[in-house]
Each structure stands twice: as structure tokens, then as C-alpha cells.
Amino acid sequence: MGRIAQTDGLTDVQADILSAVRTFVDKEILPYATELEHKDEFPEAIVEAMKEMGLFGITIPEEYGGLGESLLTYALVVEEIARGWMSVSGVINTHFIVAYLVLQHGTPEQKQRLLPKMATGEVRGAFSLSEPGCGSDVSAITTRATQDGDDYLINGQKMWLTNGARAGIVATLVKTDEGAESVYRNMTTFLLEKEPGFGTHGGITIPGKIDKLGYKGVETTEMVLDNHRVPASSILGGEEGRGKGFYQMMDGVEVGRVNVAARACGIMIRAFELAIAYAQQRRTFGKQIVDHQAIAFKLAEMATKVEAGHLMMVNAARKKDSGQRNDVEAGMAKYLASEYCYEVTTEAFRIHGGYGYSKEYEIERLFREAPFMLIGEGTSEVQKRIISRALLKDYKLQ
Ligand SMILES: Cc1cc2nc3c(=O)[nH]c(=O)nc-3n(C[C@H](O)[C@H](O)[C@H](O)COP(=O)(O)OP(=O)(O)OC[C@H]3O[C@@H](n4cnc5c(N)ncnc54)[C@H](O)[C@@H]3O)c2cc1C
């Protein structure tokens, strides 16, 4: 570990957790990641070890069986894991968001029942906003829940569920109060409990996995809801949660954005490590390529971008941990880290010359993983909407 992307002011517990995760990544993830990724194989053994380490319950309070750690600890762990293999961080990401939603917005009964099972990783979470017709524009969702006696019947189609197959709980945003005056008060989050796996269970069908450019190993799925009957108690926050789904999910997405920034940092740290090693091995025109100033300067630019992304990610996490809203900081961190990740990974790829295009070199995998950072938890354009709107409020001319 070199001098970039270090974090000052960590507690002993945070430092111990990170050191254990770093060793785990070096020994148990990095040596296997590329082969599993090329085979698009779920990292079963890695995930089992992560359960043992308590990583599924890292932010869940101790009273529910978790480690009770902060968003910052979580984000730094994610950064480490993504340095090993971004897909593995994806296994805990949606799970972490759902646990956060239950903790922040759930009823006491939902917390008692779900969080202990989530803390061990026995039950895993997926998070579903997107539909075939919309992603950025959440208000355009068409999946609908209609009341039927004490129950609700849910109909519609959801898209892009990370961990959709293996999840036992899917936090799902749907339309409810049709005709409500604000479109944003017309949505409710349901905690849909389902059997893990593909196929149809009750009114839920998980058809199969989507074949992707990268982010392999972790299944991304659709979810079809056909007259799926659920009790009113499955609304996040109970009856009081009705009509609050949009705000609850945006709260979840805010912590999710810190997480994507952390994943982007993990990928670019690894891309930088590979590039600086390769640049000292490859020779052209009688010297190591790192001795061509054009290459050395690329490395300087890459390290600067890694450092900037890391610092903004840490800043956004610390702001949330201090109890403040971090919508702008999380948006900025996600935007900057994902764009830099794409640039740093591309430069690392170019430094590898033709070998970067070979599947034998790890950079080929990172090069396919980086673009998803630009999309997940809101594209760069969506982050810029959030940032610019907040700025225009702050700097409004009187
Ligand atoms: C691998 C993968 C995993 C995913 N996992 C999940 C998941 O677990 N749960 C979930 O709910 N979703 C998930 N998603 C969906 C993801 O959140 C969306 O793809 C993303 O929000 C973008 O939505 P979209 O694809 O519909 O693009 P669109 O919203 O159709 O956007 C298309 C383009 O238009 C731009 N654009 C849109 N609106 C504006 C605007 N107002 N101004 C300027 N430009 C604009 C966008 O930036 C983008 O470039 C996943 C996606 C992928 C690829």
C-alpha cells in the first residue's frame, strides 16, 4: 500500500477492520477475481467468508447482531473490496441500503424481524427503483399497488435488480395514492419478502440474469409482479410509510452514492497499482516506459485523481455520520470519483499497450467494470442536477 488514498483520524476499531479486510482482499479476492469474472461465476466462497467476518451487518446496530459501524467504515471497507473485485462490493451494497432503510424508516416490528437475519447475511437485500421505461426519472415508475381489503396487490415490471435472484427482501418502490397532488407523494416502498432464486414464487417472477459488459459474477435481474398479494404490514414504516416511498428511497440512494464513490475509488486504486507496476517492467526505446516523462506524468495525474476521489468520498461519508444531510457532498463525490475512475482506468489500460486488451491482464476486467460507476445510483447528469439545484438555492440572488 503506497501513500495514496490513506485516511486520517480513524478509530482503532476502524483501523483493525480495514486491516483485516485488506488482508482478506489480498489473499482471498484478488487471486481469484479475474477467473471468476471471466466465467461470470458468483463468488460463493468469498461471500461465505464475508458473512463470517460480519461484513453483511457492518452498519447494523449491535442490538440487532451487527457491528454497529459508521457509513465511513462501511465506505472504506467497500473501497478495499472493490480494489479486489468490484462485483463483490456489489453483493453487500444493495443489502446495506436495504438494512439502512429498515433501520431509518422501518417499524419496530420490521427492525426486530429483519435486521438480525440481515446482519448475518442469512437473508439478503435488493433495492428496486428502476423499470424498463425509467431509471433517472423515478417519478415515472408505473408499477402499482392497489388496496384489496387489508392487503395490497402489486402489478408491474422492475428492471436492473442487483442481487435480484439471491435476495430474500426487495425494497420496491411502487405507485400508490393515484391522484395525489404531488407525484412524489404518490409512491410507497414495500419490503417484498421472497424465496431466493430464479423463477416464480407467488406473484413474483425473477426471469433470469441480464448479460452485462462487466460487473459479472453478481446477478442483475428483472422482477415481474403479477397480482402479487402482500399485507399492509409490508409497507416500509407501516401504514405511516404510505406515500413516503420516494423520500425514503432517496435517503437510501444518498448513502448508496457514497458507496458507489467508494467502489469507484477501489477500482481506480487498483488500476493505478497495476499501471505503476507495469510501467516499471515494460521497456521501450532502451528504457523502462516509466522513464518516459509522458508516462510518469500520466501516473502523477492518475494518483492525484485517486486522492481527490478518495477525499471527497470520505468527506461525504463523514458528513452523513455527523447527522447532517449529505445530498450535495454525496452527489459531488459520486460524480467526481466515477468520472475519475473511468479516466484513471482508461489511462492504466493505455499504459499496458496491447496487453491491456488481453484477458490475461487484470486491467482488461477493470476497464469493463469502470463504466458502471458512471451509471449506478444516478448518472453524472443526475448528480449535476442535484448539485446545481442546491447551489442555485444557496446562491440565489436576492
Ligand atoms: C448493472 C446495473 C445494475 C443496476 N442495479 C440497480 C439496482 O439494484 N436497483 C435499481 O433500482 N436500479 C439499478 N440499476 C439501474 C440504474 O440505476 C439506472 O440504469 C440509472 O439510474 C440510469 O437510468 P436509465 O438506465 O433508465 O437511463 P435514463 O434515465 O434513460 O438516462 C439515459 C441518458 O439520459 C441522461 N439523462 C436522463 N435525464 C436527464 C436530464 N434530466 N438531464 C440530462 N441528462 C439526462 C442520463 O444521464 C443518461 O445518459 C442498475 C443498472 C445497471 C446497468
XYZ file of C-alpha atoms and ligand atoms in Angstrom:
451
model
C 0.000 0.000 0.000
C 1.535 3.278 -1.059
C 0.796 6.750 0.161
C -2.368 7.484 -1.827
C -5.938 7.090 -0.522
C -4.963 6.976 3.142
C -7.495 8.169 5.714
C -6.561 10.168 8.775
C -8.341 10.122 12.112
C -9.648 6.555 12.114
C -10.512 4.854 15.398
C -8.607 1.728 16.430
C -11.670 -0.360 15.598
C -11.893 1.139 12.110
C -8.178 0.594 11.537
C -8.444 -3.043 12.697
C -11.459 -3.755 10.476
C -9.738 -2.220 7.460
C -6.526 -4.084 8.046
C -8.426 -7.396 8.293
C -10.376 -6.604 5.115
C -7.210 -5.594 3.244
C -5.552 -8.900 4.107
C -8.732 -10.745 3.092
C -8.818 -8.902 -0.248
C -5.161 -9.637 -0.980
C -5.409 -13.329 -0.058
C -8.978 -14.345 -0.840
C -10.309 -11.997 -3.522
C -7.538 -10.703 -5.797
C -6.081 -14.118 -6.713
C -9.499 -15.446 -7.825
C -11.355 -12.373 -9.076
C -10.421 -12.325 -12.742
C -11.009 -16.038 -13.306
C -14.415 -15.946 -11.592
C -15.291 -12.783 -13.501
C -14.424 -14.309 -16.849
C -16.621 -17.306 -16.003
C -19.387 -14.969 -14.724
C -19.455 -17.124 -11.587
C -20.941 -15.991 -8.281
C -18.149 -15.777 -5.667
C -19.757 -18.271 -3.267
C -16.674 -18.942 -1.085
C -15.783 -15.257 -0.840
C -19.317 -14.336 0.197
C -19.397 -17.090 2.834
C -16.145 -15.738 4.291
C -17.596 -12.222 4.281
C -20.569 -13.486 6.293
C -18.150 -14.950 8.835
C -16.352 -11.614 9.071
C -19.638 -9.880 9.854
C -19.485 -7.683 6.752
C -23.204 -8.066 5.978
C -24.023 -6.428 9.295
C -21.302 -3.829 9.364
C -23.648 -0.847 9.817
C -26.455 -2.726 11.601
C -26.503 -1.816 15.331
C -25.127 -4.326 17.813
C -28.563 -4.802 19.411
C -29.639 -6.473 16.134
C -26.448 -8.530 15.863
C -24.394 -6.234 13.637
C -21.107 -4.408 14.148
C -22.775 -1.001 14.568
C -20.159 0.784 12.487
C -20.449 4.111 10.642
C -21.022 4.907 6.973
C -17.337 5.872 6.779
C -16.213 2.436 7.984
C -18.588 0.826 5.506
C -17.328 3.016 2.642
C -13.667 2.310 3.399
C -14.396 -1.419 3.546
C -16.171 -1.169 0.193
C -13.210 0.703 -1.294
C -10.896 -2.113 -0.187
C -13.197 -4.821 -1.519
C -13.650 -3.065 -4.868
C -9.863 -2.865 -5.155
C -10.046 -6.670 -5.148
C -13.179 -7.075 -7.268
C -15.955 -4.542 -7.691
C -18.633 -7.234 -8.078
C -18.031 -8.444 -4.527
C -18.742 -4.981 -3.171
C -21.984 -5.131 -5.197
C -23.100 -8.161 -3.188
C -23.146 -6.121 0.017
C -24.213 -2.787 -1.466
C -27.937 -3.285 -2.064
C -28.045 -5.300 1.155
C -26.525 -2.386 3.050
C -29.036 0.088 1.539
C -31.999 -2.100 2.475
C -30.675 -2.544 6.035
C -30.250 1.235 6.227
C -33.839 1.780 5.023
C -35.237 -0.663 7.571
C -33.197 0.924 10.342
C -34.100 4.504 9.453
C -37.697 4.083 8.325
C -38.905 0.641 9.451
C -41.415 -0.107 12.199
C -40.075 -1.648 15.452
C -41.536 -4.974 14.281
C -39.756 -4.748 10.895
C -36.452 -3.949 12.607
C -36.768 -6.805 15.114
C -37.767 -9.323 12.479
C -35.486 -8.391 9.579
C -32.280 -6.828 10.880
C -30.904 -9.827 12.842
C -31.309 -12.059 9.752
C -29.729 -9.379 7.589
C -26.807 -8.844 9.984
C -25.633 -12.432 9.470
C -26.235 -12.365 5.724
C -28.758 -15.220 6.112
C -31.306 -13.009 4.361
C -30.013 -10.630 1.741
C -31.431 -7.394 0.403
C -32.077 -5.968 -3.064
C -33.236 -2.490 -3.901
C -35.643 -1.763 -6.735
C -36.436 1.630 -8.198
C -35.691 1.212 -11.897
C -38.136 -0.047 -14.511
C -37.768 -0.853 -18.215
C -39.097 2.630 -19.049
C -37.297 4.727 -16.439
C -34.229 5.000 -14.235
C -33.167 8.631 -13.767
C -36.769 9.843 -13.705
C -38.031 7.923 -10.683
C -41.373 9.770 -10.723
C -42.210 7.953 -13.988
C -42.483 4.475 -12.421
C -45.655 2.611 -13.339
C -45.581 -0.437 -11.025
C -48.648 -0.016 -8.859
C -50.059 -1.314 -5.593
C -53.818 -1.264 -5.145
C -55.546 -1.915 -1.852
C -57.625 -5.089 -1.621
C -59.163 -5.427 1.837
C -56.285 -5.483 4.327
C -53.823 -6.425 1.593
C -52.247 -4.832 -1.452
C -51.999 -6.281 -4.938
C -48.859 -5.239 -6.795
C -48.533 -5.268 -10.580
C -45.723 -4.123 -12.839
C -42.226 -4.778 -14.055
C -38.987 -3.780 -12.401
C -35.566 -3.703 -14.091
C -31.903 -3.933 -13.091
C -32.165 -5.552 -9.657
C -28.630 -6.130 -8.415
C -28.813 -9.311 -6.278
C -32.393 -9.759 -7.517
C -32.141 -13.543 -7.506
C -30.357 -14.177 -4.205
C -32.227 -11.544 -2.222
C -34.870 -12.546 0.327
C -36.082 -8.965 0.736
C -36.577 -6.499 -2.098
C -37.251 -2.886 -1.098
C -39.504 -1.947 -4.001
C -40.836 1.470 -4.931
C -44.367 1.499 -6.392
C -47.145 3.983 -7.091
C -49.997 4.015 -4.584
C -52.124 7.106 -3.988
C -53.145 7.705 -7.535
C -54.288 11.265 -7.949
C -52.271 12.602 -5.000
C -51.397 16.213 -5.732
C -47.616 15.707 -5.757
C -46.184 12.899 -7.857
C -43.532 12.419 -5.173
C -46.188 11.675 -2.529
C -47.728 9.105 -4.792
C -45.140 6.421 -4.107
C -44.684 3.812 -1.387
C -41.847 1.415 -0.584
C -42.820 -2.198 0.044
C -40.472 -4.692 1.663
C -41.236 -7.659 -0.566
C -40.139 -10.896 1.055
C -39.471 -13.689 -1.403
C -37.756 -17.011 -1.931
C -34.156 -16.604 -3.161
C -33.575 -17.918 -6.677
C -34.938 -17.563 -10.185
C -38.454 -18.458 -11.331
C -41.915 -17.720 -9.983
C -42.871 -17.669 -6.312
C -46.339 -16.328 -5.581
C -46.836 -13.273 -7.759
C -43.100 -12.570 -8.145
C -41.088 -13.787 -11.104
C -37.319 -13.356 -11.400
C -36.875 -14.417 -15.011
C -33.108 -14.783 -15.410
C -29.929 -12.795 -15.272
C -29.068 -9.913 -17.583
C -25.846 -10.454 -19.555
C -23.574 -7.457 -18.897
C -20.367 -5.812 -20.120
C -18.771 -6.105 -16.680
C -19.913 -6.363 -13.045
C -20.069 -10.082 -13.669
C -20.478 -12.828 -11.093
C -23.245 -10.884 -9.380
C -26.646 -11.441 -10.899
C -28.615 -8.444 -12.137
C -32.224 -9.313 -12.898
C -35.687 -8.132 -13.823
C -38.656 -8.661 -11.490
C -42.196 -9.158 -12.731
C -45.036 -8.586 -10.269
C -48.308 -10.163 -11.268
C -51.116 -9.569 -8.778
C -48.570 -10.149 -6.035
C -50.506 -10.059 -2.747
C -48.844 -8.582 0.332
C -50.164 -7.486 3.716
C -50.213 -3.764 4.556
C -47.558 -4.537 7.179
C -45.001 -4.959 4.392
C -45.033 -1.215 3.710
C -41.720 0.227 4.909
C -42.654 2.077 8.100
C -46.144 0.522 8.180
C -49.280 2.485 7.321
C -47.433 5.707 8.172
C -44.927 4.937 5.429
C -47.629 5.044 2.771
C -46.887 7.888 0.319
C -43.360 8.386 1.744
C -41.604 5.901 -0.514
C -39.877 8.428 -2.732
C -38.280 10.242 0.218
C -37.278 7.002 1.913
C -35.664 5.675 -1.266
C -33.823 8.935 -1.928
C -32.431 8.719 1.600
C -31.195 5.221 0.727
C -29.763 6.395 -2.585
C -27.819 9.123 -0.768
C -25.837 6.593 1.253
C -25.719 4.429 -1.874
C -23.919 7.244 -3.698
C -21.156 7.348 -1.113
C -20.889 3.624 -1.648
C -20.553 3.954 -5.450
C -17.913 6.658 -4.947
C -16.048 4.180 -2.708
C -16.319 1.440 -5.313
C -15.009 3.803 -7.989
C -12.072 4.647 -5.701
C -11.353 0.944 -5.180
C -11.273 0.275 -8.933
C -9.031 3.257 -9.648
C -6.631 2.453 -6.799
C -6.159 -0.999 -8.319
C -5.839 0.417 -11.858
C -3.148 2.785 -10.587
C -1.302 -0.038 -8.769
C -1.294 -2.143 -11.944
C -0.170 0.765 -14.110
C 2.705 1.864 -11.905
C 3.956 -1.723 -11.671
C 3.687 -2.350 -15.407
C 5.375 0.968 -16.223
C 8.455 -0.192 -14.292
C 8.561 -3.553 -16.087
C 7.939 -2.685 -19.728
C 10.833 -1.301 -21.732
C 10.754 0.704 -24.970
C 13.475 2.670 -26.743
C 16.095 1.353 -24.336
C 14.458 2.274 -21.030
C 11.554 1.477 -18.740
C 8.429 3.209 -20.002
C 8.120 4.995 -16.646
C 11.334 6.818 -17.588
C 9.498 8.488 -20.464
C 8.154 11.605 -18.810
C 4.856 11.281 -20.696
C 4.170 8.055 -18.789
C 5.462 9.329 -15.418
C 3.173 12.356 -15.759
C 0.214 10.117 -16.507
C 0.921 8.298 -13.228
C 1.093 11.610 -11.371
C -2.254 12.658 -12.822
C -3.812 9.293 -12.003
C -2.613 9.372 -8.379
C -3.952 12.911 -7.976
C -7.357 11.813 -9.243
C -7.413 8.810 -6.901
C -6.562 11.059 -3.971
C -9.227 13.629 -4.874
C -11.929 10.970 -5.310
C -10.992 9.322 -2.018
C -11.018 12.585 -0.064
C -14.420 13.602 -1.418
C -15.850 10.176 -0.654
C -14.531 10.339 2.921
C -15.900 13.867 3.315
C -19.378 12.811 2.140
C -19.412 9.812 4.493
C -18.270 11.888 7.466
C -20.966 14.495 6.831
C -23.699 11.836 6.920
C -22.130 10.255 10.017
C -22.292 13.630 11.760
C -26.076 13.536 11.365
C -26.298 16.077 8.557
C -27.830 15.660 5.108
C -25.129 14.978 2.545
C -27.037 15.104 -0.732
C -24.643 17.590 -2.367
C -21.449 16.065 -0.953
C -22.570 12.556 -1.895
C -23.559 13.772 -5.383
C -20.213 15.522 -5.864
C -18.234 12.548 -4.538
C -20.127 10.090 -6.725
C -19.803 12.302 -9.809
C -16.106 13.053 -9.358
C -14.996 9.585 -8.263
C -16.871 7.808 -11.060
C -15.590 10.138 -13.786
C -12.039 9.901 -12.433
C -12.359 6.142 -12.140
C -13.241 5.965 -15.827
C -10.294 8.221 -16.745
C -7.742 6.514 -14.488
C -8.772 3.050 -15.646
C -8.544 4.146 -19.279
C -5.033 5.560 -18.730
C -3.954 2.379 -16.943
C -5.297 0.404 -19.891
C -3.337 2.571 -22.321
C -0.128 2.230 -20.296
C -0.467 -1.545 -20.733
C -0.341 -1.101 -24.524
C -1.632 -4.141 -26.419
C -1.507 -6.327 -23.313
C -4.287 -4.266 -21.748
C -6.540 -5.744 -24.398
C -5.661 -9.284 -23.388
C -7.841 -11.152 -20.930
C -4.641 -12.343 -19.253
C -4.141 -8.889 -17.761
C -6.273 -7.686 -14.864
C -6.674 -4.220 -16.322
C -8.963 -5.685 -19.016
C -11.507 -6.518 -16.272
C -11.228 -3.128 -14.569
C -11.660 -1.410 -17.937
C -15.047 -3.145 -18.306
C -16.059 -2.501 -14.689
C -15.377 1.227 -14.566
C -18.232 2.419 -16.852
C -20.913 1.110 -14.495
C -19.683 3.591 -11.862
C -20.917 6.357 -14.193
C -24.450 4.914 -14.187
C -25.286 3.207 -10.864
C -27.133 5.226 -8.158
C -27.730 8.006 -10.691
C -25.717 9.062 -13.738
C -23.310 12.006 -13.752
C -26.050 14.156 -15.304
C -28.390 13.280 -12.430
C -25.668 14.182 -9.888
C -25.148 17.513 -11.657
C -28.892 18.208 -11.451
C -28.795 17.630 -7.691
C -25.648 19.708 -7.182
C -26.717 22.627 -9.384
C -30.205 22.838 -7.855
C -28.741 23.034 -4.363
C -26.191 25.636 -5.456
C -28.886 27.791 -7.031
C -30.816 27.719 -3.764
C -27.715 28.700 -1.768
C -26.542 31.383 -4.164
C -29.960 32.767 -5.157
C -29.803 36.487 -5.936
C -31.996 38.478 -3.579
C -25.517 -3.248 -13.818
C -26.615 -2.385 -13.313
C -27.116 -2.597 -12.032
C -28.171 -1.806 -11.570
N -28.706 -2.062 -10.326
C -29.827 -1.416 -9.933
C -30.497 -1.772 -8.725
O -30.043 -2.623 -7.956
N -31.679 -1.158 -8.431
C -32.216 -0.198 -9.239
O -33.276 0.335 -8.922
N -31.581 0.181 -10.390
C -30.407 -0.401 -10.747
N -29.781 -0.044 -11.928
C -30.392 0.973 -12.772
C -29.640 2.287 -12.761
O -29.867 2.942 -11.533
C -30.133 3.118 -13.949
O -29.644 2.480 -15.116
C -29.655 4.540 -13.905
O -30.286 5.237 -12.855
C -29.943 5.288 -15.229
O -31.268 5.100 -15.624
P -31.603 4.616 -17.128
O -30.744 3.461 -17.433
O -33.069 4.441 -17.209
O -31.150 5.799 -18.044
P -32.079 7.107 -18.453
O -32.710 7.672 -17.251
O -32.963 6.630 -19.557
O -30.970 8.050 -18.996
C -30.406 7.930 -20.318
C -29.378 9.049 -20.504
O -30.026 10.334 -20.400
C -29.404 11.113 -19.398
N -30.426 11.924 -18.720
C -31.583 11.498 -18.163
N -32.266 12.526 -17.631
C -31.513 13.640 -17.851
C -31.656 15.016 -17.523
N -32.706 15.469 -16.846
N -30.689 15.881 -17.932
C -29.599 15.434 -18.584
N -29.395 14.146 -18.934
C -30.338 13.259 -18.552
C -28.771 10.107 -18.448
O -27.717 10.712 -17.703
C -28.287 9.063 -19.425
O -27.071 9.494 -20.009
C -28.686 -0.782 -12.377
C -28.147 -0.546 -13.660
C -27.131 -1.331 -14.123
C -26.574 -1.079 -15.507
